[in-house]
Amino acid sequence: QVQLVESGGGSVQAGNALRLSCAISSYVYNRRCIGWFRQPPGKEREGVATIYTGDEITYYANSLKGRFYISLDSDKKTVFLQMRRLTPEDTAVYYCAARKLDEPCRAGVHAGDYTYWGQGTQVTVSS
């Protein structure tokens, strides 16, 4: 079983940065694909970025590449999402998710690939 707990959300002014954390509780940590997703108000959930804990290969949603950066700290079993130059359009509930053991990450960051989900953390960006 995998448990994921997000933290770091909050309210910020446009142009600022924010870093989200996803703490991962899993018997096997280093063979997992971990993804960040977000769901803006009234919209579908969308993929943001993904990272494989074994080799740290990453994929990003094209529209967010260059502003958002995914990374991990293996000692702390935590995956981070660094978000820069935030705009009101980035307002959403942000979720981290994990695929089943040994399932790879792939480009496109598809929510349907992920089995385990955290509760989400709210990010609100004001203009």
mmCIF file of C-alpha atoms in Angstrom, residues 2 7 16 19 56 66 77-79 114 121:
data_model
loop_
_atom_site.group_PDB
_atom_site.id
_atom_site.type_symbol
_atom_site.label_atom_id
_atom_site.label_comp_id
_atom_site.label_asym_id
_atom_site.label_seq_id
_atom_site.Cartn_x
_atom_site.Cartn_y
_atom_site.Cartn_z
ATOM 1 C CA VAL A 2 1.148 3.561 -0.674
ATOM 2 C CA SER A 7 1.767 19.927 1.915
ATOM 3 C CA ASN A 16 5.649 34.568 -6.691
ATOM 4 C CA ARG A 19 7.045 24.659 -3.344
ATOM 5 C CA GLU A 56 14.792 10.490 -11.474
ATOM 6 C CA GLY A 66 10.186 25.903 -17.608
ATOM 7 C CA LYS A 77 11.009 9.894 0.609
ATOM 8 C CA THR A 78 9.562 13.158 -0.549
ATOM 9 C CA VAL A 79 8.794 14.511 -4.014
ATOM 10 C CA TYR A 114 -2.037 6.331 -11.298
ATOM 11 C CA THR A 121 -3.397 20.768 -1.240
#
